[in-house]
mmCIF file of C-alpha atoms (C1' of nucleotides) in Angstrom:
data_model
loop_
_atom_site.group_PDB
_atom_site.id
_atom_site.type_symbol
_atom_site.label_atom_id
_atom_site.label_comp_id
_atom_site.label_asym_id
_atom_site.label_seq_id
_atom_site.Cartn_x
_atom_site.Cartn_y
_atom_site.Cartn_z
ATOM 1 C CA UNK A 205 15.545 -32.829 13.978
ATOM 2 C CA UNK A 206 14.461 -29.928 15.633
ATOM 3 C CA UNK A 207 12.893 -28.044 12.346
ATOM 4 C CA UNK A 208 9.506 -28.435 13.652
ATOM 5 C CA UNK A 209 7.414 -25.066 13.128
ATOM 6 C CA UNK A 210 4.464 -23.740 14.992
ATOM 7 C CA UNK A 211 1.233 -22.092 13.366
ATOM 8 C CA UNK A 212 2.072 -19.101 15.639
ATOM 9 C CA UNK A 213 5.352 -18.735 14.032
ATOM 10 C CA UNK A 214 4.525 -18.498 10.543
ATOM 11 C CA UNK A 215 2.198 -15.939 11.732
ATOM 12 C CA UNK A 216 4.716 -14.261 13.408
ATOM 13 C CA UNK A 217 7.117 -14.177 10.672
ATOM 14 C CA UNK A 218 3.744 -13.278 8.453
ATOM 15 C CA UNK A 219 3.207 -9.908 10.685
ATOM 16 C CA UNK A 220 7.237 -8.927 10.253
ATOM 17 C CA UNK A 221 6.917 -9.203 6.571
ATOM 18 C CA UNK A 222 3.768 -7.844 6.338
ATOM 19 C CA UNK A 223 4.811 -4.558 8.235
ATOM 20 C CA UNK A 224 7.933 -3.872 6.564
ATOM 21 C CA UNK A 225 6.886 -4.868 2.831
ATOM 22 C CA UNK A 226 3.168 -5.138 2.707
ATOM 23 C CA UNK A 227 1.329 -7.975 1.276
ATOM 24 C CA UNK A 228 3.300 -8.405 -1.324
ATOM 25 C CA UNK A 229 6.079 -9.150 0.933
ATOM 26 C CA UNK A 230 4.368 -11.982 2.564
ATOM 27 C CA UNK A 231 6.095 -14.884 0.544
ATOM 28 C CA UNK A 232 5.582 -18.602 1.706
ATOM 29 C CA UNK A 233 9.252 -19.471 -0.420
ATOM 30 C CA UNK A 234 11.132 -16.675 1.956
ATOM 31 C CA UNK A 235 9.462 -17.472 4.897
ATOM 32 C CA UNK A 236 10.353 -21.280 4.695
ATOM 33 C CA UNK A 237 13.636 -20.375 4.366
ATOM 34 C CA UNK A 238 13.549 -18.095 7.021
ATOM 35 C CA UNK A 239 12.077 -20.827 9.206
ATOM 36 C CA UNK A 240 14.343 -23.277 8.351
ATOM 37 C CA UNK A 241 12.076 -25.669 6.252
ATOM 38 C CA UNK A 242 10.719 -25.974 2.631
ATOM 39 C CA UNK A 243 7.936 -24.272 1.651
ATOM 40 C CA UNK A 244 6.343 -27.704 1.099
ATOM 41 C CA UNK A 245 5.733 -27.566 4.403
ATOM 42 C CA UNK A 246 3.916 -24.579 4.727
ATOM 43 C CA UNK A 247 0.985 -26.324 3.509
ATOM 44 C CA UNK A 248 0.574 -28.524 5.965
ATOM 45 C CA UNK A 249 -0.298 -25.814 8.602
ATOM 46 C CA UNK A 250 -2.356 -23.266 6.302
ATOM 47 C CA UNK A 251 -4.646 -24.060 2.905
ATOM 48 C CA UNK A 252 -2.546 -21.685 0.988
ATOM 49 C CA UNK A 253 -1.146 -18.311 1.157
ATOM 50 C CA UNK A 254 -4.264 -16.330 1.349
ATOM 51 C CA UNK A 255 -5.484 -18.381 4.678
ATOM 52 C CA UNK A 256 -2.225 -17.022 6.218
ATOM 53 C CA UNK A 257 -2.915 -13.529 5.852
ATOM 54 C CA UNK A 258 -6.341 -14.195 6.766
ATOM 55 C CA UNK A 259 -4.752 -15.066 10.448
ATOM 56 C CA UNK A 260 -2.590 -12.150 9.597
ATOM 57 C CA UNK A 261 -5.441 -9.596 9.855
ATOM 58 C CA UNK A 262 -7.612 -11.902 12.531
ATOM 59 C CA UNK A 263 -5.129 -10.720 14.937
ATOM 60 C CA UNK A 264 -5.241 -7.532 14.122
ATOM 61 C CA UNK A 265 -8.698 -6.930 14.358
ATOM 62 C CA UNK A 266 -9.255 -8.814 17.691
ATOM 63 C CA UNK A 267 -7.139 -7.044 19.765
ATOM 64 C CA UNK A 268 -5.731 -3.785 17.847
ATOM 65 C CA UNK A 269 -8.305 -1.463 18.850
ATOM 66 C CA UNK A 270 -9.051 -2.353 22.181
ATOM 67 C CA UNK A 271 -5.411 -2.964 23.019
ATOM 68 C CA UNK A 272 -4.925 0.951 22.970
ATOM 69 C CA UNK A 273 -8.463 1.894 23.968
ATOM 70 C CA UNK A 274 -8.265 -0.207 27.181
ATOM 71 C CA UNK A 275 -4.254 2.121 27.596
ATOM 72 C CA UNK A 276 -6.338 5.180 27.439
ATOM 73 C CA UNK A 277 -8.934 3.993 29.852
ATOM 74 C CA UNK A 278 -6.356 3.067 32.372
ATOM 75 C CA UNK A 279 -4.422 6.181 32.294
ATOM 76 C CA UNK A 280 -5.368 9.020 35.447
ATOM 77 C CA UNK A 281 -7.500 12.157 34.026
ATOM 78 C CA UNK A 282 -10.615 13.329 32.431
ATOM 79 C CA UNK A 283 -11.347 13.223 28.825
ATOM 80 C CA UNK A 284 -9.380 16.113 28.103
ATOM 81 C CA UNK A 285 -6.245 14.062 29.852
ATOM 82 C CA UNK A 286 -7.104 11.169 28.254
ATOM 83 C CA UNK A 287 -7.734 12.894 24.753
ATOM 84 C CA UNK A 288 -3.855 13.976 24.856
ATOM 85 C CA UNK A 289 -2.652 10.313 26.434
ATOM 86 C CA UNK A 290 -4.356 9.173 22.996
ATOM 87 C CA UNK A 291 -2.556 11.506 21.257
ATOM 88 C CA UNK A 292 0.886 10.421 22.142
ATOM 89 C CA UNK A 293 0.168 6.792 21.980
ATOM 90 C CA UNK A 294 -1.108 6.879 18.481
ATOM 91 C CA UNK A 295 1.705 8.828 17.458
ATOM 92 C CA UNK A 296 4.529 6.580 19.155
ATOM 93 C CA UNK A 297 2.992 3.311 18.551
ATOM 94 C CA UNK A 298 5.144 0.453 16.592
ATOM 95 C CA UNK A 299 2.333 -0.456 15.018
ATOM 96 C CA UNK A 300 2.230 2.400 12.165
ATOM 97 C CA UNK A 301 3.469 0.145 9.548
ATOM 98 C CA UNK A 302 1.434 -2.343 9.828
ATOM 99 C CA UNK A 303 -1.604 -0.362 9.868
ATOM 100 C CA UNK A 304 -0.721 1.477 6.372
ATOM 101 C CA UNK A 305 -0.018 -2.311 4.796
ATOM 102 C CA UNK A 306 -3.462 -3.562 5.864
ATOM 103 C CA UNK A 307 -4.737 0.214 4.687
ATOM 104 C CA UNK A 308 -2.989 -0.517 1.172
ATOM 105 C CA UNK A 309 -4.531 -3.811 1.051
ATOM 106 C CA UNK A 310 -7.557 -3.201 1.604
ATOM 107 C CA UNK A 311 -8.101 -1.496 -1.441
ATOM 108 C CA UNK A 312 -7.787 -4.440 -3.725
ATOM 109 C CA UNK A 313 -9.490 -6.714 -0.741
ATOM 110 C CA UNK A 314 -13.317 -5.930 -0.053
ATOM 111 C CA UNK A 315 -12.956 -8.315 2.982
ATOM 112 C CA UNK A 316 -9.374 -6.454 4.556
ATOM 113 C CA UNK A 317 -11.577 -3.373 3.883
ATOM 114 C CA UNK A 318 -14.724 -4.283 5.849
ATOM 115 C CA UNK A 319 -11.809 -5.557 9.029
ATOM 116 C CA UNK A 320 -10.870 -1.833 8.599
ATOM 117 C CA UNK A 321 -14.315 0.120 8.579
ATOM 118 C CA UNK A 322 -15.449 -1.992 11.480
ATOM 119 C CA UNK A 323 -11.759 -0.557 13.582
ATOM 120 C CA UNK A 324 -12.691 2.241 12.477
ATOM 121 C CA UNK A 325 -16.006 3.037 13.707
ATOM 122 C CA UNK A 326 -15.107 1.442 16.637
ATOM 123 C CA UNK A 327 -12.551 3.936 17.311
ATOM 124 C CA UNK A 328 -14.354 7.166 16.219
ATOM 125 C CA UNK A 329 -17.399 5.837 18.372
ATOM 126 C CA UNK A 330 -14.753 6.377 21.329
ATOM 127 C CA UNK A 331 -13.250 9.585 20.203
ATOM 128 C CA UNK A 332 -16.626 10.792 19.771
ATOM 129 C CA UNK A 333 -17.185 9.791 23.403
ATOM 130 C CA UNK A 334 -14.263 11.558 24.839
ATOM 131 C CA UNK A 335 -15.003 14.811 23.085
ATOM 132 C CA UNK A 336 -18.228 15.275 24.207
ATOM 133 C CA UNK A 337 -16.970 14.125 27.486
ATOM 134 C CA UNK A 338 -14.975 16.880 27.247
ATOM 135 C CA UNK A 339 -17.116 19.408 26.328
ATOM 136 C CA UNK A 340 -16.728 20.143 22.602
ATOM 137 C CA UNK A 341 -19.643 21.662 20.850
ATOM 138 C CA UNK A 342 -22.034 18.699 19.900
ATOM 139 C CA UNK A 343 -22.586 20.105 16.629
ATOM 140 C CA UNK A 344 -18.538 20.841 16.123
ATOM 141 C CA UNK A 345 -18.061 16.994 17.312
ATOM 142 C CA UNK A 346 -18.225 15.108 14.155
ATOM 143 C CA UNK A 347 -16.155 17.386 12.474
ATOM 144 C CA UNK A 348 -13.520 17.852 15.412
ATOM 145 C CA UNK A 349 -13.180 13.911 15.114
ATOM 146 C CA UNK A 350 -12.890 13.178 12.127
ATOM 147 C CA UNK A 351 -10.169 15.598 11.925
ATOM 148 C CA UNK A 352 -8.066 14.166 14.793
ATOM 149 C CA UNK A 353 -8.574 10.421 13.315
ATOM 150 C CA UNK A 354 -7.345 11.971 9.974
ATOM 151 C CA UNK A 355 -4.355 13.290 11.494
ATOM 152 C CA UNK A 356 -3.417 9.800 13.195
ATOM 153 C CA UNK A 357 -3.933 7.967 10.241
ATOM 154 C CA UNK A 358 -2.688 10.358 7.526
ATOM 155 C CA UNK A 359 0.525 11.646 9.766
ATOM 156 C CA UNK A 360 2.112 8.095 8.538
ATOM 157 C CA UNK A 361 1.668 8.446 5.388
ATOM 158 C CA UNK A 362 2.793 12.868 5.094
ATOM 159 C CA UNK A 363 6.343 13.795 5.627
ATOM 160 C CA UNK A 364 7.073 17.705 5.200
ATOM 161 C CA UNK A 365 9.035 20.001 7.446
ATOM 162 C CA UNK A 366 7.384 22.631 9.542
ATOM 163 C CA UNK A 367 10.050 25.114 9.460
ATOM 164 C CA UNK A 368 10.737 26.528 12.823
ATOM 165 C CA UNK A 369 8.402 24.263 15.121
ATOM 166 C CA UNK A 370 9.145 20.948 15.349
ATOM 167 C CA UNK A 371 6.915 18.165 14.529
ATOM 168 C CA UNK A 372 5.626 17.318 18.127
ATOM 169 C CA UNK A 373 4.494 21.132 18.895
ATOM 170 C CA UNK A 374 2.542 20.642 15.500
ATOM 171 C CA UNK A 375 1.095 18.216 16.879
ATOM 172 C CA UNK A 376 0.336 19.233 19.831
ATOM 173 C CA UNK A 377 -1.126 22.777 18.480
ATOM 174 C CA UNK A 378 -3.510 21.097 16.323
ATOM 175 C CA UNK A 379 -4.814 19.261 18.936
ATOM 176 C CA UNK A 380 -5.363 22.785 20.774
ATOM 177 C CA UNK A 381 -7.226 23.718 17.746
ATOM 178 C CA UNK A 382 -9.553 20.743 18.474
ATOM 179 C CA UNK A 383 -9.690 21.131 21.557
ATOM 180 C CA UNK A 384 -10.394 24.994 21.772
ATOM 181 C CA UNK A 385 -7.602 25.787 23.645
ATOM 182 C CA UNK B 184 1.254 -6.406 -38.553
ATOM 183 C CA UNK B 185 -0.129 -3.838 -36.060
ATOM 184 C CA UNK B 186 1.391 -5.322 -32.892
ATOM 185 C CA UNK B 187 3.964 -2.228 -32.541
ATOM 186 C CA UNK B 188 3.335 -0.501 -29.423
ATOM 187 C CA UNK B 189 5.086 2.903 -28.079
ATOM 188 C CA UNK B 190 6.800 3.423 -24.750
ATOM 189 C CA UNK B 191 3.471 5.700 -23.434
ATOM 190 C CA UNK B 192 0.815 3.173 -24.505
ATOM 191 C CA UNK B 193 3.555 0.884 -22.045
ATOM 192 C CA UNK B 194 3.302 3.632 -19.445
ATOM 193 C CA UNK B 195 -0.481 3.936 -19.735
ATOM 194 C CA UNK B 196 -1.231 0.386 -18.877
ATOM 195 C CA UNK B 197 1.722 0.501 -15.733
ATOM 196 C CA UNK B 198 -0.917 3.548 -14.586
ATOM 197 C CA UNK B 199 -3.498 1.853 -14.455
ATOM 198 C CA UNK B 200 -2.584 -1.045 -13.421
ATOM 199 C CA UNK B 201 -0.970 0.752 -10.453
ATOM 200 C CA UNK B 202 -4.267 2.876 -9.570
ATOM 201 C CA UNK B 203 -5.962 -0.438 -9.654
ATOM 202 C CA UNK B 204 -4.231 -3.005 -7.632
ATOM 203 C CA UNK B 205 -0.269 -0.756 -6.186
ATOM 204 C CA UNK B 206 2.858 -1.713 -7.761
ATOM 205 C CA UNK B 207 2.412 -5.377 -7.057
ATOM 206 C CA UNK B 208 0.016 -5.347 -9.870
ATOM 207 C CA UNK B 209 2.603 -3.809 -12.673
ATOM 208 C CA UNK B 210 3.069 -6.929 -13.987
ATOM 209 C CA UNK B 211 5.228 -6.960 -17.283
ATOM 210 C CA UNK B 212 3.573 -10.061 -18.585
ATOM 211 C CA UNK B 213 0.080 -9.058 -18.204
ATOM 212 C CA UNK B 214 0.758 -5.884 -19.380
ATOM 213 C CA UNK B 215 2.023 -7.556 -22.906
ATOM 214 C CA UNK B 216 -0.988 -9.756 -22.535
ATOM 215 C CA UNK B 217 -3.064 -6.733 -22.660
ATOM 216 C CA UNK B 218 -1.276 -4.898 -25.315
ATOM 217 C CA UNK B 219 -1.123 -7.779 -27.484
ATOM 218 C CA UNK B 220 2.644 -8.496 -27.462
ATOM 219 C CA UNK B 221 4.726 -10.457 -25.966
ATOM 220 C CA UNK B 222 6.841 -9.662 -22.746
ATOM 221 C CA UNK B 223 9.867 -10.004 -24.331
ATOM 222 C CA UNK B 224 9.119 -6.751 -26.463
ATOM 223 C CA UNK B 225 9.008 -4.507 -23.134
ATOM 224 C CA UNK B 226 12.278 -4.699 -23.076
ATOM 225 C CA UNK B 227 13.014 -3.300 -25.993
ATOM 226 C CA UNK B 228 10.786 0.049 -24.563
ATOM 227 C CA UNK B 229 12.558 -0.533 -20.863
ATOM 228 C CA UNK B 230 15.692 -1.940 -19.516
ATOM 229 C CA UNK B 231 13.439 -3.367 -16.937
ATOM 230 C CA UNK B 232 10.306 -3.320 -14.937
ATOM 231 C CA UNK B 233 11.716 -0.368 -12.523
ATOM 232 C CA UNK B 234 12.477 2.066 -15.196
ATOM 233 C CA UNK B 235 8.652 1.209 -16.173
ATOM 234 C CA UNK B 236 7.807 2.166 -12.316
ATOM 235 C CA UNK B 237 10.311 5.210 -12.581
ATOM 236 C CA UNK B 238 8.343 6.348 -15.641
ATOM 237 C CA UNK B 239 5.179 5.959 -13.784
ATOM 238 C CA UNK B 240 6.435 7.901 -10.831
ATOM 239 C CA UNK B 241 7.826 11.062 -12.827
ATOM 240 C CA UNK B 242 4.877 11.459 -14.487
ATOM 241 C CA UNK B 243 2.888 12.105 -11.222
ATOM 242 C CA UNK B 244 5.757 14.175 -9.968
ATOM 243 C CA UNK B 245 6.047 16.422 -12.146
ATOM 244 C CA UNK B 246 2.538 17.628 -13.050
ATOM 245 C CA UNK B 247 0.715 15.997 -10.054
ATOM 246 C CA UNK B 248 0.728 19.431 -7.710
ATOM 247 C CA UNK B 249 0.973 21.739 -10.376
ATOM 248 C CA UNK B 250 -2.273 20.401 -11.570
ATOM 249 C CA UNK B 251 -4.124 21.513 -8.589
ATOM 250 C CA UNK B 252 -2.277 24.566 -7.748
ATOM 251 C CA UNK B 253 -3.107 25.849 -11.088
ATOM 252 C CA UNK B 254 -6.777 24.596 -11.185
ATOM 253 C CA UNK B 255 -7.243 26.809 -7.824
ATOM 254 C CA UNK B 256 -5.493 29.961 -9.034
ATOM 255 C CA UNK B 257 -7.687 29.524 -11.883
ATOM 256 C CA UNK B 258 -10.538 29.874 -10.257
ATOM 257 C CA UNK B 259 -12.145 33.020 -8.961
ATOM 258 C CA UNK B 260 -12.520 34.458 -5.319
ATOM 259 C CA UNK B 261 -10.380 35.466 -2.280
ATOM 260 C CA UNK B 262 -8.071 32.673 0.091
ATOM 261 C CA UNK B 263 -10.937 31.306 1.966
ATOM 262 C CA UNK B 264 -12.760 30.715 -1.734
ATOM 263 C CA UNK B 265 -9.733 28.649 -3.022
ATOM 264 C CA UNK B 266 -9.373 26.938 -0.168
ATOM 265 C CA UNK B 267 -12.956 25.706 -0.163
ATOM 266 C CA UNK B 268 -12.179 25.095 -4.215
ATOM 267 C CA UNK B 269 -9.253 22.834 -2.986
ATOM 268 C CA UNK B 270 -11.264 21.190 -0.716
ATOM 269 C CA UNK B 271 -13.751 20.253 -3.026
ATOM 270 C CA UNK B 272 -11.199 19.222 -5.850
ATOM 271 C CA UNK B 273 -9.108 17.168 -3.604
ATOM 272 C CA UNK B 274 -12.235 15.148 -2.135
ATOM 273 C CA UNK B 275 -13.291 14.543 -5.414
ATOM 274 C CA UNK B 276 -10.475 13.597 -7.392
ATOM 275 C CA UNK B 277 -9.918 10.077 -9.397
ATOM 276 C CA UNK B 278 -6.082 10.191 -8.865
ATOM 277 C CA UNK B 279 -7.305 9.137 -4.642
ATOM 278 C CA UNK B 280 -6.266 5.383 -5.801
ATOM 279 C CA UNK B 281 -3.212 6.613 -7.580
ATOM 280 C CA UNK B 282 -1.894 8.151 -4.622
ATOM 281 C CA UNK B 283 -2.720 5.930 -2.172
ATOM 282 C CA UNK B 284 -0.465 3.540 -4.355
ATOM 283 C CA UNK B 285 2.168 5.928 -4.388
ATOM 284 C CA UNK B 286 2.778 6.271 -0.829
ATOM 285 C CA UNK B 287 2.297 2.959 0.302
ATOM 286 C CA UNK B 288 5.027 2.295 -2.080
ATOM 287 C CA UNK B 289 6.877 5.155 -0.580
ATOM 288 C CA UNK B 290 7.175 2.811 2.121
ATOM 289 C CA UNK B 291 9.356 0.344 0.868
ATOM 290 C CA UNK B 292 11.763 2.489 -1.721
ATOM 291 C CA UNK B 293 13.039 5.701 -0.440
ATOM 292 C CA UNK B 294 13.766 7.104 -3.736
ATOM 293 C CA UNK B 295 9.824 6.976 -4.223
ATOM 294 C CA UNK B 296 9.546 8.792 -0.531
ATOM 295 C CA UNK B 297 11.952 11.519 -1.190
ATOM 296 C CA UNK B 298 9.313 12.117 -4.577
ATOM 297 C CA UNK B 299 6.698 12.577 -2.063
ATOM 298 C CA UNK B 300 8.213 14.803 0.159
ATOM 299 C CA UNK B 301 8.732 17.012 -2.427
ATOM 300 C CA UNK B 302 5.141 17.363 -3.458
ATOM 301 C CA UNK B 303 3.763 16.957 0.270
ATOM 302 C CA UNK B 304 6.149 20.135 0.628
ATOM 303 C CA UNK B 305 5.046 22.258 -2.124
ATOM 304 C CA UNK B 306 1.511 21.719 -1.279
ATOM 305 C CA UNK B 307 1.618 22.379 2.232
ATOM 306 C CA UNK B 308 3.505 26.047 1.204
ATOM 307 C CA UNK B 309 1.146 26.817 -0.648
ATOM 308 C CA UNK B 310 -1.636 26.054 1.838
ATOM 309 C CA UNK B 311 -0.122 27.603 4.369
ATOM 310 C CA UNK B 312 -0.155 30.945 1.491
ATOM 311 C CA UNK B 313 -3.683 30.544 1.216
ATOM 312 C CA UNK B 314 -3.975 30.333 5.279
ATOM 313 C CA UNK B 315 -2.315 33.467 5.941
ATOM 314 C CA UNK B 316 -3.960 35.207 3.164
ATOM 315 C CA UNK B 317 -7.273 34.085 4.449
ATOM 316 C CA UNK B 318 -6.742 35.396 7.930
ATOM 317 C CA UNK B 319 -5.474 32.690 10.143
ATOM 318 C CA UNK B 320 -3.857 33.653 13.637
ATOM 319 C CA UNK B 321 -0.336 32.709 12.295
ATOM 320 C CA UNK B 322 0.914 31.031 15.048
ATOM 321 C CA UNK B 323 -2.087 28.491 13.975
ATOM 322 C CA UNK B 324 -1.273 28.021 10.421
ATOM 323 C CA UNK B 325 1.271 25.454 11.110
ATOM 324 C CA UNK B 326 -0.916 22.937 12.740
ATOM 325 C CA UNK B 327 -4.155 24.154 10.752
ATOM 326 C CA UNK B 328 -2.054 23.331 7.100
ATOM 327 C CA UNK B 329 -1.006 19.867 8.700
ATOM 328 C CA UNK B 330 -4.652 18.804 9.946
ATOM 329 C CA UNK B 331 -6.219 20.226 6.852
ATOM 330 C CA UNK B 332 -3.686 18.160 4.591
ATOM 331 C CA UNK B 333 -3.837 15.209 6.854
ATOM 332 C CA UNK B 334 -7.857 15.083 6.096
ATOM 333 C CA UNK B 335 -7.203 15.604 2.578
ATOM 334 C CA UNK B 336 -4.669 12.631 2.353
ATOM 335 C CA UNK B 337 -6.355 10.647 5.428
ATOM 336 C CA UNK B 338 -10.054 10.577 3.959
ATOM 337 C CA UNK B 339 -8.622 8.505 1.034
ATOM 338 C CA UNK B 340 -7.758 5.489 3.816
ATOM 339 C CA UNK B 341 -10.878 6.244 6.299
ATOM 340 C CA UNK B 342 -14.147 5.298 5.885
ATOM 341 C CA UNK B 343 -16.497 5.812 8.741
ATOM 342 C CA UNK B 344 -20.390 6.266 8.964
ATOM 343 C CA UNK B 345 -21.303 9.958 10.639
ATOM 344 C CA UNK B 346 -25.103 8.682 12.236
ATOM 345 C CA UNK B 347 -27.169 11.640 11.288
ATOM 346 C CA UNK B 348 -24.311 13.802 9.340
ATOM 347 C CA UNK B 349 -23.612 13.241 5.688
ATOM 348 C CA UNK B 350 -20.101 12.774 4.990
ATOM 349 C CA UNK B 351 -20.125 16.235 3.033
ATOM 350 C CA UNK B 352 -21.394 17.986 5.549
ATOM 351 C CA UNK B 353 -18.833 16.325 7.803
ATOM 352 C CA UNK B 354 -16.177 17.682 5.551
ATOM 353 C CA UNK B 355 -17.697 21.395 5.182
ATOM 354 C CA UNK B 356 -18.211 21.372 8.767
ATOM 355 C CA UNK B 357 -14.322 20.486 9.267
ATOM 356 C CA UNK B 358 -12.965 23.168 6.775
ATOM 357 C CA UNK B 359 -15.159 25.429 9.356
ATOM 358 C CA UNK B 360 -13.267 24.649 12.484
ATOM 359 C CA UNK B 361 -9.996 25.091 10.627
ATOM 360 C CA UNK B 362 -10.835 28.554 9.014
ATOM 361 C CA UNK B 363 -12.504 29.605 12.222
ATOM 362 C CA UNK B 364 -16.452 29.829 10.984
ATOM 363 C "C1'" DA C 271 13.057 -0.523 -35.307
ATOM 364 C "C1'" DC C 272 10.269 -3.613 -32.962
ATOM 365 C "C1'" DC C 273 8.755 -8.241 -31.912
ATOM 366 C "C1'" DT C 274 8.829 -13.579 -31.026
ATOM 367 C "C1'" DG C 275 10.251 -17.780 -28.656
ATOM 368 C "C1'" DA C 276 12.958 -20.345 -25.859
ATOM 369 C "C1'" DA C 277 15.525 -20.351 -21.754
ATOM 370 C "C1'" DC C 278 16.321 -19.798 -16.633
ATOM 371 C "C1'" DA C 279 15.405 -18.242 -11.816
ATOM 372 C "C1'" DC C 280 11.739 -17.242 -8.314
ATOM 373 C "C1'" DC C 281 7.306 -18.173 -6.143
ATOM 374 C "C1'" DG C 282 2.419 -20.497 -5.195
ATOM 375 C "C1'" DT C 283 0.436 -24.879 -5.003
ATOM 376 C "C1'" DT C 284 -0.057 -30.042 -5.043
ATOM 377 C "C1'" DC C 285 1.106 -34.443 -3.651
ATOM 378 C "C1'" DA C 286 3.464 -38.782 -2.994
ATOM 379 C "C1'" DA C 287 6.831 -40.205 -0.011
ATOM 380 C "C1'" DG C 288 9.558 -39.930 4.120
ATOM 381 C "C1'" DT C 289 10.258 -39.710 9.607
ATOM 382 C "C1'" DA D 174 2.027 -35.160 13.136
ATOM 383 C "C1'" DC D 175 5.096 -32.638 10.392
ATOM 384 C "C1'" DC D 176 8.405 -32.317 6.704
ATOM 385 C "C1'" DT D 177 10.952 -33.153 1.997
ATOM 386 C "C1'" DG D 178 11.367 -33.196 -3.042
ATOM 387 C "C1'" DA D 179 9.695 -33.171 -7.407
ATOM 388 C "C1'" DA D 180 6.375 -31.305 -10.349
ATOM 389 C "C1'" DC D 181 3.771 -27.511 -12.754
ATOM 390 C "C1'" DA D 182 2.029 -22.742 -13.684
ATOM 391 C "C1'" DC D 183 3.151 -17.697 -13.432
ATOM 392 C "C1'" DC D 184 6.348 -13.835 -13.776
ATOM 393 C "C1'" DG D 185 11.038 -11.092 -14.471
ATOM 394 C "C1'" DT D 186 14.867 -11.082 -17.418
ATOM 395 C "C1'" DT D 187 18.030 -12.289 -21.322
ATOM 396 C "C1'" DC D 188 19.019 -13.066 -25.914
ATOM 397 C "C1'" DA D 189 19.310 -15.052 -30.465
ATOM 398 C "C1'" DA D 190 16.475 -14.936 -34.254
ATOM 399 C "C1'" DG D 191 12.809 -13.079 -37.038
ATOM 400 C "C1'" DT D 192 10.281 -9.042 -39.894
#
DNA sequence: ACCTGAACACCGTTCAAGT
DNA sequence: ACCTGAACACCGTTCAAGT
């Protein structure tokens, strides 16, 4: 019988229900089925449910921030280059919907939420970096990057029409704003 | 007996519920737990747990802007005034939870995400009034409404340490380099 | 008019039994 | 070493029966 299922791939499967439904649509039943076994089975390669999302965000944390910091860093340019190659990656990235489910989670999860805080400061520590690099006023800094994280993180969740500009010279004019272009 | 419960003491508990834990944690059964009935009585109120989560999401939509809008005309001063009263209302709000709820289930139902369009849409109109009002170079406003919003709607999901900075000051600071201080 | 109680399907979890 | 199948608790939904 060739039903035999890998850790990795209920992980995998985890991460594709986790990014289009959220937690909630992390179901050992559905998965099973999906893999081709019972859910009876799932137990033998996690405690329960909770130590598969566990893996879920593991993954997440180990490599999600460096993964695109380490892009950025490879890319030609100065700060100011690599400011804007930031820019589009964060914006084009796959990745969005998986990073709003583990937002929405951690609300109701102290531990999802201290994963997150730890991302986080990890990648405002390197925006911070860039923009002084750069040359923004030191005192304007803070401000100028919390701004810029907002707008990656909040553009997922904001949908509105910009009348005659489209949405990628938006984009690109608010980063001219914090930029002082 | 006083068991008998009304549709909005029904809609009350799905509100909180839903600031508290997103619409995986509208239960129906819990809900009767906590009102002292049975589930089988929330269908009399409901035809089913979605027209409970419809209920929940027409309430917000139609009072959830206007709220706002009208606490800020309310209130005295010229553009850059409201906007700094907007600023401070939306930072401090208790709905934060409620909406974060919302749009993460905007991601899964569309009929939820065409709700929040709407409201993303009237809000950024009328920021982009109180922009133009206030002075901004208009071929600025654009990206100016979008990073102010994003902050607004971003902040709720980010939390980051600022070293020396509170975060208030961070967020003062911010409204600065939009409404060029 | 509003509620109970029993019923059934779906899902998380356990565990003895199979290969 | 990995899986099945039956069991039980929890939740959404229906519905006949109660007040």
């Amino acid at each position: 019988m060739a039903k035999r299922r890998t850790q990795q791939e209920w992980i995998e499967a985890a991460i594709a229900a986790f990014s289009r439904e959220g937690v909630g649509g992390v179901k050992v039943e559905r998965l099973a089925r999906g893999l081709g076994v019972t859910k009876g089975s799932f137990y033998w390669h996690f405690t329960d449910r909770r130590a598969l999302l566990d893996a879920v965000l593991e993954a997440w944390a180990e490599q999600g921030t460096a993964a695109i910091i380490d892009a950025v860093e490879a890319s030609p340019g100065d700060a100011g280059d690599k400011l804007r190659t930031l820019w589009g990656l964060a914006n084009g990235a796959g990745e969005q919907a998986f990073e709003v489910a583990l937002r929405e989670w951690g609300r109701v999860d102290p531990e999802v939420r201290a994963a997150i805080r730890r991302v986080d400061q990890d990648r405002m520590a390197y925006l911070r970096k860039l923009m002084l690099e750069h040359g923004v006023a030191p005192d304007r800094v803070e401000a100028k990057c919390l701004l810029m994280y907002s707008l990656l993180i909040g553009d997922w969740f904001i949908d509105v029409k910009h009348g005659r500009k489209s949405r990628k010279r938006v984009l690109s004019d608010a980063l001219d704003v914090l930029l002082d272009r």
